[in-house]
mmCIF file with all atom_site columns, C-alpha atoms in Angstrom:
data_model
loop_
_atom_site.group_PDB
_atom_site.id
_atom_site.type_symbol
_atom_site.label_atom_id
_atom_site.label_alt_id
_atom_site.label_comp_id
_atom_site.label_asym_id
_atom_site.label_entity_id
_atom_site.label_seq_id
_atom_site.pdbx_PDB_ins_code
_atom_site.Cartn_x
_atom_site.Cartn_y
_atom_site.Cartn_z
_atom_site.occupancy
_atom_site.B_iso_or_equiv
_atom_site.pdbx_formal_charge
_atom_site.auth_seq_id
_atom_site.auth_comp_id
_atom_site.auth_asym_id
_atom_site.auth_atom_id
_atom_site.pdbx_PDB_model_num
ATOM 1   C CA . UNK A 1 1   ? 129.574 108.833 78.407  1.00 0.00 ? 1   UNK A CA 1
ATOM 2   C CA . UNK A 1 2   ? 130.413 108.249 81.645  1.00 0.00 ? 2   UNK A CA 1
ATOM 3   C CA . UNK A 1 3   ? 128.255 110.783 82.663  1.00 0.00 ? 3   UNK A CA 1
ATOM 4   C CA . UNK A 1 4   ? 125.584 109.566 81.211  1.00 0.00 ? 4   UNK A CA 1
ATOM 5   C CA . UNK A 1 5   ? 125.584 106.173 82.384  1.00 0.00 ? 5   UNK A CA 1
ATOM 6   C CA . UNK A 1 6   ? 125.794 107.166 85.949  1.00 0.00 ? 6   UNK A CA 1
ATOM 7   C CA . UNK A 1 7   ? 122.945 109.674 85.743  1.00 0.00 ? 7   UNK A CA 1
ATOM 8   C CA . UNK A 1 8   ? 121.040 106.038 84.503  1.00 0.00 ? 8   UNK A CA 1
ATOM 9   C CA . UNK A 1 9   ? 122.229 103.952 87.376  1.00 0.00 ? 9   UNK A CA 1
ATOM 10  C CA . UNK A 1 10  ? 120.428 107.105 89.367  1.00 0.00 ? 10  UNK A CA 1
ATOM 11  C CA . UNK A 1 11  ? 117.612 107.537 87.564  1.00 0.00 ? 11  UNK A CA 1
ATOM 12  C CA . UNK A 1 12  ? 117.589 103.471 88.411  1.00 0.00 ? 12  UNK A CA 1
ATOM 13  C CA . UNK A 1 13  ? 118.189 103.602 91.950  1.00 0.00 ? 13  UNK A CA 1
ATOM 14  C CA . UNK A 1 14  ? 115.316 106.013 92.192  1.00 0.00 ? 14  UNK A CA 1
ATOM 15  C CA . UNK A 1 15  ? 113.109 103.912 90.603  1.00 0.00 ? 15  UNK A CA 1
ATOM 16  C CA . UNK A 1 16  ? 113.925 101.022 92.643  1.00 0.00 ? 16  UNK A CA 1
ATOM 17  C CA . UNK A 1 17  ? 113.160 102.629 95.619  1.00 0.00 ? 17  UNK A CA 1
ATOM 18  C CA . UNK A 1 18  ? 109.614 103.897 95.094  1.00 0.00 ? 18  UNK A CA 1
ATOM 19  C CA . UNK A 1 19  ? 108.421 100.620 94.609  1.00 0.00 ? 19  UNK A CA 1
ATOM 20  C CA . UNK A 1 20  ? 109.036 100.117 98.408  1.00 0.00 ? 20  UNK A CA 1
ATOM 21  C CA . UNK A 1 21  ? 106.279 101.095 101.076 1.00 0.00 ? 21  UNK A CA 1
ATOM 22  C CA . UNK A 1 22  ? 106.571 103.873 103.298 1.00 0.00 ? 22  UNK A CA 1
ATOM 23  C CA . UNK A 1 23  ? 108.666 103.170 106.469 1.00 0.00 ? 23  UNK A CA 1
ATOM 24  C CA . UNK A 1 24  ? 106.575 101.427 109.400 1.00 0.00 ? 24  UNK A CA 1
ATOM 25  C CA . UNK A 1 25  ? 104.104 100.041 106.937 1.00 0.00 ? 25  UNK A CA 1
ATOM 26  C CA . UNK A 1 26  ? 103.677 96.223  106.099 1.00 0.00 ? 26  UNK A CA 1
ATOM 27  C CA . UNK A 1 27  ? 102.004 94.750  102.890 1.00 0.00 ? 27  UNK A CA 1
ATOM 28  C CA . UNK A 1 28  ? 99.519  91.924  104.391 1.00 0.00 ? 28  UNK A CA 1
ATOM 29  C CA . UNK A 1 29  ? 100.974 88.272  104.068 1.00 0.00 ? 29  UNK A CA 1
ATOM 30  C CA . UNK A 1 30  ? 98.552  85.333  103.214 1.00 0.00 ? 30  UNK A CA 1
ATOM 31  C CA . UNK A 1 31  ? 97.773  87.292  100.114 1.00 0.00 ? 31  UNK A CA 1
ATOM 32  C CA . UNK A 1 32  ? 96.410  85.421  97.350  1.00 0.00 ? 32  UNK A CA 1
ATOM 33  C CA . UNK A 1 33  ? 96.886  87.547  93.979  1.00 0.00 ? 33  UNK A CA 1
ATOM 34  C CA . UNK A 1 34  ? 93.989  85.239  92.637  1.00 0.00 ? 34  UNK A CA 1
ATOM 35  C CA . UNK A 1 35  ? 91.466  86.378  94.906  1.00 0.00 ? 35  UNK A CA 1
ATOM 36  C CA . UNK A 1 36  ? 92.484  89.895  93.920  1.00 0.00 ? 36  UNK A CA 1
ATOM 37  C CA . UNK A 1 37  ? 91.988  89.333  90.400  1.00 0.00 ? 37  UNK A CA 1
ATOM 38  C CA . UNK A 1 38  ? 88.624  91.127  88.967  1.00 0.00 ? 38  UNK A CA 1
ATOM 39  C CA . UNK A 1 39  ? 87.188  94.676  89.061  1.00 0.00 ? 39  UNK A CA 1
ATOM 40  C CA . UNK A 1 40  ? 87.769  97.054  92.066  1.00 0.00 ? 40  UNK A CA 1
ATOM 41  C CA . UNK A 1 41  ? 85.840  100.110 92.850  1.00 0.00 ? 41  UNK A CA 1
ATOM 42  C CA . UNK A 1 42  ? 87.889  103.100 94.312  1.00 0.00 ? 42  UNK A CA 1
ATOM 43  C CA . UNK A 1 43  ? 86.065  104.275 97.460  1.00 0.00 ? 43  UNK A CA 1
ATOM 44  C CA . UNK A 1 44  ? 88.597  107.088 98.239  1.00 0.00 ? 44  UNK A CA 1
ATOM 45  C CA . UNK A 1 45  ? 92.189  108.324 97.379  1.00 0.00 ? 45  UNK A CA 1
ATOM 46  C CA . UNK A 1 46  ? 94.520  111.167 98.354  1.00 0.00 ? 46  UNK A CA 1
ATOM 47  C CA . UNK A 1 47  ? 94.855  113.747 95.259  1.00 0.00 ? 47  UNK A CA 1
ATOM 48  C CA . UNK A 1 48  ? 96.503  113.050 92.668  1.00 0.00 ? 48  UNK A CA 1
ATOM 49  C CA . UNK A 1 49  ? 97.146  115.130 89.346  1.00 0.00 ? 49  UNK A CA 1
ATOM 50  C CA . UNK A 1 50  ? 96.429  111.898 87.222  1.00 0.00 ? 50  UNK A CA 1
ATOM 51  C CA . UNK A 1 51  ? 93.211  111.332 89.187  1.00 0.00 ? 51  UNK A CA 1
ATOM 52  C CA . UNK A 1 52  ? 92.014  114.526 89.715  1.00 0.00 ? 52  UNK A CA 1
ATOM 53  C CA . UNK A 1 53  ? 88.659  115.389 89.124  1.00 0.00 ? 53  UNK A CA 1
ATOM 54  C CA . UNK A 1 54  ? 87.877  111.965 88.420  1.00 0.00 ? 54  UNK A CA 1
ATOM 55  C CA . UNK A 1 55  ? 84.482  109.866 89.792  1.00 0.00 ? 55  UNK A CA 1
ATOM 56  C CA . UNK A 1 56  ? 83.603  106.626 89.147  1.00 0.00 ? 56  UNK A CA 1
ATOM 57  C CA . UNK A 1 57  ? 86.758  105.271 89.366  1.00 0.00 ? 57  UNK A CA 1
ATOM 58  C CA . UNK A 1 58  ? 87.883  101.546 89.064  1.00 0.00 ? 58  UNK A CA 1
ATOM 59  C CA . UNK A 1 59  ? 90.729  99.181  88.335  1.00 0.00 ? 59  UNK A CA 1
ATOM 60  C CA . UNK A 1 60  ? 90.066  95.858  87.201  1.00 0.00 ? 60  UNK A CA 1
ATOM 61  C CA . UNK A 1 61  ? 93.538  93.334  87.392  1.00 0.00 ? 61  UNK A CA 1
ATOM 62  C CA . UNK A 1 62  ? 93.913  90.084  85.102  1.00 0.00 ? 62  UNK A CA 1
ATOM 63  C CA . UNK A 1 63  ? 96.718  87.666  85.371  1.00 0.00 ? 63  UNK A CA 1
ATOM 64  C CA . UNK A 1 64  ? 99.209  87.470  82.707  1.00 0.00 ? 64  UNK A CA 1
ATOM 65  C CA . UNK A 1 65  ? 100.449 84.489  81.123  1.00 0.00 ? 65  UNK A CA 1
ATOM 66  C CA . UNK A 1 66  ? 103.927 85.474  82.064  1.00 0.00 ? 66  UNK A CA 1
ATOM 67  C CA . UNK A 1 67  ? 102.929 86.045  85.802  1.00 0.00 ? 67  UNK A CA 1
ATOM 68  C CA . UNK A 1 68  ? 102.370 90.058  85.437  1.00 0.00 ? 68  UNK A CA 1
ATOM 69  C CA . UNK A 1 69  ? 99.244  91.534  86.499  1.00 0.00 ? 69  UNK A CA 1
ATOM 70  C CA . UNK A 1 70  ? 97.696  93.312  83.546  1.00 0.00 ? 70  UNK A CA 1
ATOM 71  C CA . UNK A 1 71  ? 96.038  96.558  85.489  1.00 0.00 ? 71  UNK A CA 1
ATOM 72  C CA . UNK A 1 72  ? 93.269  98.776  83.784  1.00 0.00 ? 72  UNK A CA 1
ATOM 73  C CA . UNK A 1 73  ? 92.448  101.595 85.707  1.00 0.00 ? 73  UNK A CA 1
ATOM 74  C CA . UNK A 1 74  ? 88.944  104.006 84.260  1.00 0.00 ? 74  UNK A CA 1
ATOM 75  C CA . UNK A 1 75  ? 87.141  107.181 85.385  1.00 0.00 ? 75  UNK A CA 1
ATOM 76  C CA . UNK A 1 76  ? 85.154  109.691 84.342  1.00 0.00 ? 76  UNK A CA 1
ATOM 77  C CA . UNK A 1 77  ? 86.768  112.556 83.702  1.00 0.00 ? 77  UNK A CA 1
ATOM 78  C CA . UNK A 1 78  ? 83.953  115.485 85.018  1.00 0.00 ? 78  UNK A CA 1
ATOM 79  C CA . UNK A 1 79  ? 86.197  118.282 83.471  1.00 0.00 ? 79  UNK A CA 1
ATOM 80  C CA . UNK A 1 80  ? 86.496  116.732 79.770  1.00 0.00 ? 80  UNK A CA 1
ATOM 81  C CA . UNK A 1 81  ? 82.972  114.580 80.587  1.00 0.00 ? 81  UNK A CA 1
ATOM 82  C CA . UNK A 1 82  ? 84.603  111.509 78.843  1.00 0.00 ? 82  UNK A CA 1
ATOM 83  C CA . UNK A 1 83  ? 85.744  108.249 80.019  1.00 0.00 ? 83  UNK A CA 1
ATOM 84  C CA . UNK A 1 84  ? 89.629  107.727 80.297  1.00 0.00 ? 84  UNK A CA 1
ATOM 85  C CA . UNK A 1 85  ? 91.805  104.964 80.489  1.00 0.00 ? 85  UNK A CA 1
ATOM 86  C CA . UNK A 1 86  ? 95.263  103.579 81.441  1.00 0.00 ? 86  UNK A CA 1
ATOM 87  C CA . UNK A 1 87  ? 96.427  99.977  81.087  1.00 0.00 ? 87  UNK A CA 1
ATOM 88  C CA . UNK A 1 88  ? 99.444  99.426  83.292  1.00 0.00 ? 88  UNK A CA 1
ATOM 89  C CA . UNK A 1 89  ? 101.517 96.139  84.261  1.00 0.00 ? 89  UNK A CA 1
ATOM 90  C CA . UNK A 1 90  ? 101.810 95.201  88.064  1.00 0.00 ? 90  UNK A CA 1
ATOM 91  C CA . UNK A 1 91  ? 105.136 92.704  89.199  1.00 0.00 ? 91  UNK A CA 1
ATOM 92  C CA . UNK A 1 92  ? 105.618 91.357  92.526  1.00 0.00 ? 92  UNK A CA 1
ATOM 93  C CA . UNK A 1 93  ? 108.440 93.118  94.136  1.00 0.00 ? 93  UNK A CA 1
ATOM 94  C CA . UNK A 1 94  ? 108.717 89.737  96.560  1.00 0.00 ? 94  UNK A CA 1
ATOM 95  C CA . UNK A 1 95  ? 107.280 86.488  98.040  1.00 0.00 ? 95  UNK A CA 1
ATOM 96  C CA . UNK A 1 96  ? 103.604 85.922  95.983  1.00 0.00 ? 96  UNK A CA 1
ATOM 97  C CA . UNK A 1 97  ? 102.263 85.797  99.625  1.00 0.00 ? 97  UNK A CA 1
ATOM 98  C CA . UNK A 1 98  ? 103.172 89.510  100.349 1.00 0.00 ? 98  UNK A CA 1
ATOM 99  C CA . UNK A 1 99  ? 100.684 91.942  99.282  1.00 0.00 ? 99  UNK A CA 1
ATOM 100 C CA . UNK A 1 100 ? 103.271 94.724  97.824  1.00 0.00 ? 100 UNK A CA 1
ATOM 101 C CA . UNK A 1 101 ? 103.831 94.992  94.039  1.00 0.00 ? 101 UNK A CA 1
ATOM 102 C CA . UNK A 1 102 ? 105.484 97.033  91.658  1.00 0.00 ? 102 UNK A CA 1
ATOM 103 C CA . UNK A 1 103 ? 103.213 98.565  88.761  1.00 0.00 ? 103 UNK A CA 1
ATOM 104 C CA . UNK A 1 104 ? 104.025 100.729 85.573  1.00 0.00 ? 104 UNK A CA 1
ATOM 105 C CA . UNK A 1 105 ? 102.020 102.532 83.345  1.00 0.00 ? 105 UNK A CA 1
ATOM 106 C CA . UNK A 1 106 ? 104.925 103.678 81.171  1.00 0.00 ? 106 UNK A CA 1
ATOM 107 C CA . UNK A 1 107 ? 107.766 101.429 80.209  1.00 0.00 ? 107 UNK A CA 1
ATOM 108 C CA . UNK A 1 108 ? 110.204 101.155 82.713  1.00 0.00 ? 108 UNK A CA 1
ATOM 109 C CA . UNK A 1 109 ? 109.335 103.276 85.367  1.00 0.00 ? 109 UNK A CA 1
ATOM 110 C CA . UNK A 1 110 ? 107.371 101.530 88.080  1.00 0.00 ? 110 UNK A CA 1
ATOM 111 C CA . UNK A 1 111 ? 105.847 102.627 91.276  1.00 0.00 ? 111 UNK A CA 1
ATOM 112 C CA . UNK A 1 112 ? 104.872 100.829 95.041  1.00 0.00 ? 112 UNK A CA 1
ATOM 113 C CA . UNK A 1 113 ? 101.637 99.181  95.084  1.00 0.00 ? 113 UNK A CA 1
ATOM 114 C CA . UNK A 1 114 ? 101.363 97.766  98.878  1.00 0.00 ? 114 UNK A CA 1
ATOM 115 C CA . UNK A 1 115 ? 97.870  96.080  99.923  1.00 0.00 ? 115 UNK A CA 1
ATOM 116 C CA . UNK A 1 116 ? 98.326  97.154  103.722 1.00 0.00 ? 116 UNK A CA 1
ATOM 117 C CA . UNK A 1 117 ? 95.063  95.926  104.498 1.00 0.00 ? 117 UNK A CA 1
ATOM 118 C CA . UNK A 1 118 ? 92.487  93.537  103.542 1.00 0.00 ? 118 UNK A CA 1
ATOM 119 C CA . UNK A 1 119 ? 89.558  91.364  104.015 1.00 0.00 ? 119 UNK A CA 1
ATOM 120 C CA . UNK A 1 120 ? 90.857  88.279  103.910 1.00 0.00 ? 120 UNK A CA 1
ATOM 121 C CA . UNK A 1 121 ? 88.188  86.380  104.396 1.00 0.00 ? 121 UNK A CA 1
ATOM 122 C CA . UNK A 1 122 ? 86.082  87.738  101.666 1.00 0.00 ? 122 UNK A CA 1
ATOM 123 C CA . UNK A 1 123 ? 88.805  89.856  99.735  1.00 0.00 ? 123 UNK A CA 1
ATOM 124 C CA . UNK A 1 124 ? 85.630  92.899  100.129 1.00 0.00 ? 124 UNK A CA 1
ATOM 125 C CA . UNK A 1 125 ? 87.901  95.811  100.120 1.00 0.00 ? 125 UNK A CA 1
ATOM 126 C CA . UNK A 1 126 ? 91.337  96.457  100.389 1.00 0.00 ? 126 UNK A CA 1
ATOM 127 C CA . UNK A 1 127 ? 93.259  100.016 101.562 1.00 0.00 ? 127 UNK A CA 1
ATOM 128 C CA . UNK A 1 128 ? 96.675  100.306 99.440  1.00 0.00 ? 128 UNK A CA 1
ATOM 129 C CA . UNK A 1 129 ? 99.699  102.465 99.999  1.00 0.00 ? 129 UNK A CA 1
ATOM 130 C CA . UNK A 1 130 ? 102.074 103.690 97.320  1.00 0.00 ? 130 UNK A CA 1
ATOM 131 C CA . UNK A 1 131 ? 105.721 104.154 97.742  1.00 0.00 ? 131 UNK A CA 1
ATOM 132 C CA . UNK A 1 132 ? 105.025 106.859 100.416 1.00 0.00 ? 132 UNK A CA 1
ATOM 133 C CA . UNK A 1 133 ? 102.634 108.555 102.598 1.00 0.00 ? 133 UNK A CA 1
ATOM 134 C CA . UNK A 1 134 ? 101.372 110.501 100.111 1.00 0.00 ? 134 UNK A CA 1
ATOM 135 C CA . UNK A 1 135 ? 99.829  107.939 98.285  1.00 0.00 ? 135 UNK A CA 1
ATOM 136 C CA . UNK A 1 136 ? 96.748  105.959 99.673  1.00 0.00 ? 136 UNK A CA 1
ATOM 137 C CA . UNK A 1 137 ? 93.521  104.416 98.440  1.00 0.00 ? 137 UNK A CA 1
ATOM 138 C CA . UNK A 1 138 ? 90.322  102.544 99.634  1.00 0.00 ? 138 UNK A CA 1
ATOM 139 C CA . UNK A 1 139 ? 88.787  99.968  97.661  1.00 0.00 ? 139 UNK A CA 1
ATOM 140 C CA . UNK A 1 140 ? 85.953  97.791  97.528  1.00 0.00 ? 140 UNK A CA 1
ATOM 141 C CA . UNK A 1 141 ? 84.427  95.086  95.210  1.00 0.00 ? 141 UNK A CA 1
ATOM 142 C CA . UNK A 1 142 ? 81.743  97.226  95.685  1.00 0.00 ? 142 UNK A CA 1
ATOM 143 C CA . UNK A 1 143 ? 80.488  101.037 94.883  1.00 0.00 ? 143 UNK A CA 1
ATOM 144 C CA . UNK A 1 144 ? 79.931  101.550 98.743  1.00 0.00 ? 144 UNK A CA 1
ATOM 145 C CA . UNK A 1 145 ? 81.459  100.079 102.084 1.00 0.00 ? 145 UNK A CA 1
ATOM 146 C CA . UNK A 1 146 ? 80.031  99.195  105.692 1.00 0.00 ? 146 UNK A CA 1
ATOM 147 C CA . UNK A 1 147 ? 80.106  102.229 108.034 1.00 0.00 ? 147 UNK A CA 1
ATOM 148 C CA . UNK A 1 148 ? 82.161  100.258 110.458 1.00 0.00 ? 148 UNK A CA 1
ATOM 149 C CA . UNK A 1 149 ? 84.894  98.838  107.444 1.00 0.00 ? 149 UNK A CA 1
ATOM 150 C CA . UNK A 1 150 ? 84.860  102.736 106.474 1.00 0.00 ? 150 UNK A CA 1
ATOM 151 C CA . UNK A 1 151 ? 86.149  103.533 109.898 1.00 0.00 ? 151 UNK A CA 1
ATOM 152 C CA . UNK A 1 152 ? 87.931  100.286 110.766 1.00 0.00 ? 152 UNK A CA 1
ATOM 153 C CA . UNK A 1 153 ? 90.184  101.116 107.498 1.00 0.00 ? 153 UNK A CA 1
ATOM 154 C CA . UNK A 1 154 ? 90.109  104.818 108.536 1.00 0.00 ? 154 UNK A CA 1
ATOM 155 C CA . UNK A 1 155 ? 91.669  104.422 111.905 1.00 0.00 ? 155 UNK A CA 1
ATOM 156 C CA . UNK A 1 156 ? 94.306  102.195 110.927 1.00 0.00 ? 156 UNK A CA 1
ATOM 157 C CA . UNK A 1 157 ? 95.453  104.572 108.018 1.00 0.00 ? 157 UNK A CA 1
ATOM 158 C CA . UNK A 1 158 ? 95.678  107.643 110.358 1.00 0.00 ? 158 UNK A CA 1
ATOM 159 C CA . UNK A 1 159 ? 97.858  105.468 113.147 1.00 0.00 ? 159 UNK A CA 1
ATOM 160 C CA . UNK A 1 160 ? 99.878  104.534 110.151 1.00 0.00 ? 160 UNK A CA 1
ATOM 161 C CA . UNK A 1 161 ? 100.611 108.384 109.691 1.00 0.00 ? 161 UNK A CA 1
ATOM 162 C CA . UNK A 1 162 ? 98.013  108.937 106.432 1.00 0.00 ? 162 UNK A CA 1
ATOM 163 C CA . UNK A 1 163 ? 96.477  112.202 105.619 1.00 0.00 ? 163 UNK A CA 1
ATOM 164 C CA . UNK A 1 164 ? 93.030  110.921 106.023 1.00 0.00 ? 164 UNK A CA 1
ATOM 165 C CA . UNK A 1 165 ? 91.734  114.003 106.596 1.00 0.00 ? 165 UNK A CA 1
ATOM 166 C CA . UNK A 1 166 ? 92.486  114.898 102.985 1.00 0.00 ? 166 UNK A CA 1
ATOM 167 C CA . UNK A 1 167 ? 91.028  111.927 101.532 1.00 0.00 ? 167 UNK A CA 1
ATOM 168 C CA . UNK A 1 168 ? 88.612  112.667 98.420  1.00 0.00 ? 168 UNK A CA 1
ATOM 169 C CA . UNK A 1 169 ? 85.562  110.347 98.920  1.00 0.00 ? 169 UNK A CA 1
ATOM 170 C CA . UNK A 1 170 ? 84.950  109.126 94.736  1.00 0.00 ? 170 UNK A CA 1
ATOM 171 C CA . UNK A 1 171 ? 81.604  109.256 93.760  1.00 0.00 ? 171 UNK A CA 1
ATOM 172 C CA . UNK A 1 172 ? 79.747  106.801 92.032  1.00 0.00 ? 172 UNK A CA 1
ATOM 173 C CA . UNK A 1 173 ? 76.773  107.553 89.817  1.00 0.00 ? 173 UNK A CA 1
ATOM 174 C CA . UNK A 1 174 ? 77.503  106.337 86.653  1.00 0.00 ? 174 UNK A CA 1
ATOM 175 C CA . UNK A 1 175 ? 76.423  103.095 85.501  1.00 0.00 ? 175 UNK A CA 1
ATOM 176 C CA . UNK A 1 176 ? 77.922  103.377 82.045  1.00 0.00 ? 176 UNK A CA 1
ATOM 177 C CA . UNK A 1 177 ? 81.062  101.755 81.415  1.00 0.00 ? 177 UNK A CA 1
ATOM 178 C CA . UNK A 1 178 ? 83.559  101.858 78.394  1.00 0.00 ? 178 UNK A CA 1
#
């Protein structure tokens, strides 16, 4: 028994801590979750094996009556050639001003979801870290992004020690959505 409930209080810990953003990267303050709220198309992402092979990807967050952030992510599958979906619930992991969340997509088990940049004038596009470096994505309110917000969001991943030369750029040609 005992056993067992310290190999939970691991399993825990571990948990816990990949909801936090890689070391030497900041979640943007100021951030206003209801401004995020709405449909976001990914521009690029590091690989995955839950995204691979996937275009026309997009995640569209709704706020929760109990404060969550309900998260739907879709994509097209080009292996299977069929739509797929995951619904997932995002928590703030701090201050509602900080841009770093916590978000599950089964049960208890949550991962980091850090805005580390954004345009906060507009809320345009966004670039978002996971819990380490491995983990990395571009978005945009829109299928496309400005040459110069492309490389603007480029440079600052690759000083923040990213892989962008491994980023998968998502493509975009369906209009159909599920």
């Amino acid at each position: 028994m005992r056993t067992a409930i310290l190999t939970l209080l691991f399993a825990l810990s571990l948990t816990a801590c990949s909801t936090m953003p890689p070391e030497g990267v900041h979640p943007v303050t100021s951030f206003d979750i209801n401004r995020y709220l709405g449909q976001w198309y990914e521009i690029a992402r590091l690989d995955h094996s839950f995204e691979r092979g996937m275009s026309d990807v997009n995640a569209t967050y709704a706020l929760q009556e109990d404060g969550s952030v309900k998260v739907i992510n879709r994509g097209y599958d080009t292996r299977r050639q069929a739509w797929k979906e995951a619904i997932g619930r995002a928590l703030f992991t701090g201050d509602k001003d900080t841009g770093s969340l916590k978000v599950s997509f089964f049960g208890p088990f949550y991962g980091g979801y850090h805005v580390i940049a954004l345009d906060q004038q507009h809320y345009r596009w966004s670039l978002v870290a996971g819990p380490d470096r491995d983990y990395l994505w571009i978005l945009a309110r829109d299928t496309t992004l400005p040459a110069d917000v492309r490389q603007q969001l480029l440079t600052q991943a690759q000083a923040l020690g990213f892989a962008t030369d491994k980023l998968i750029w998502v493509d975009h040609q369906r209009t159909a959505r599920p």
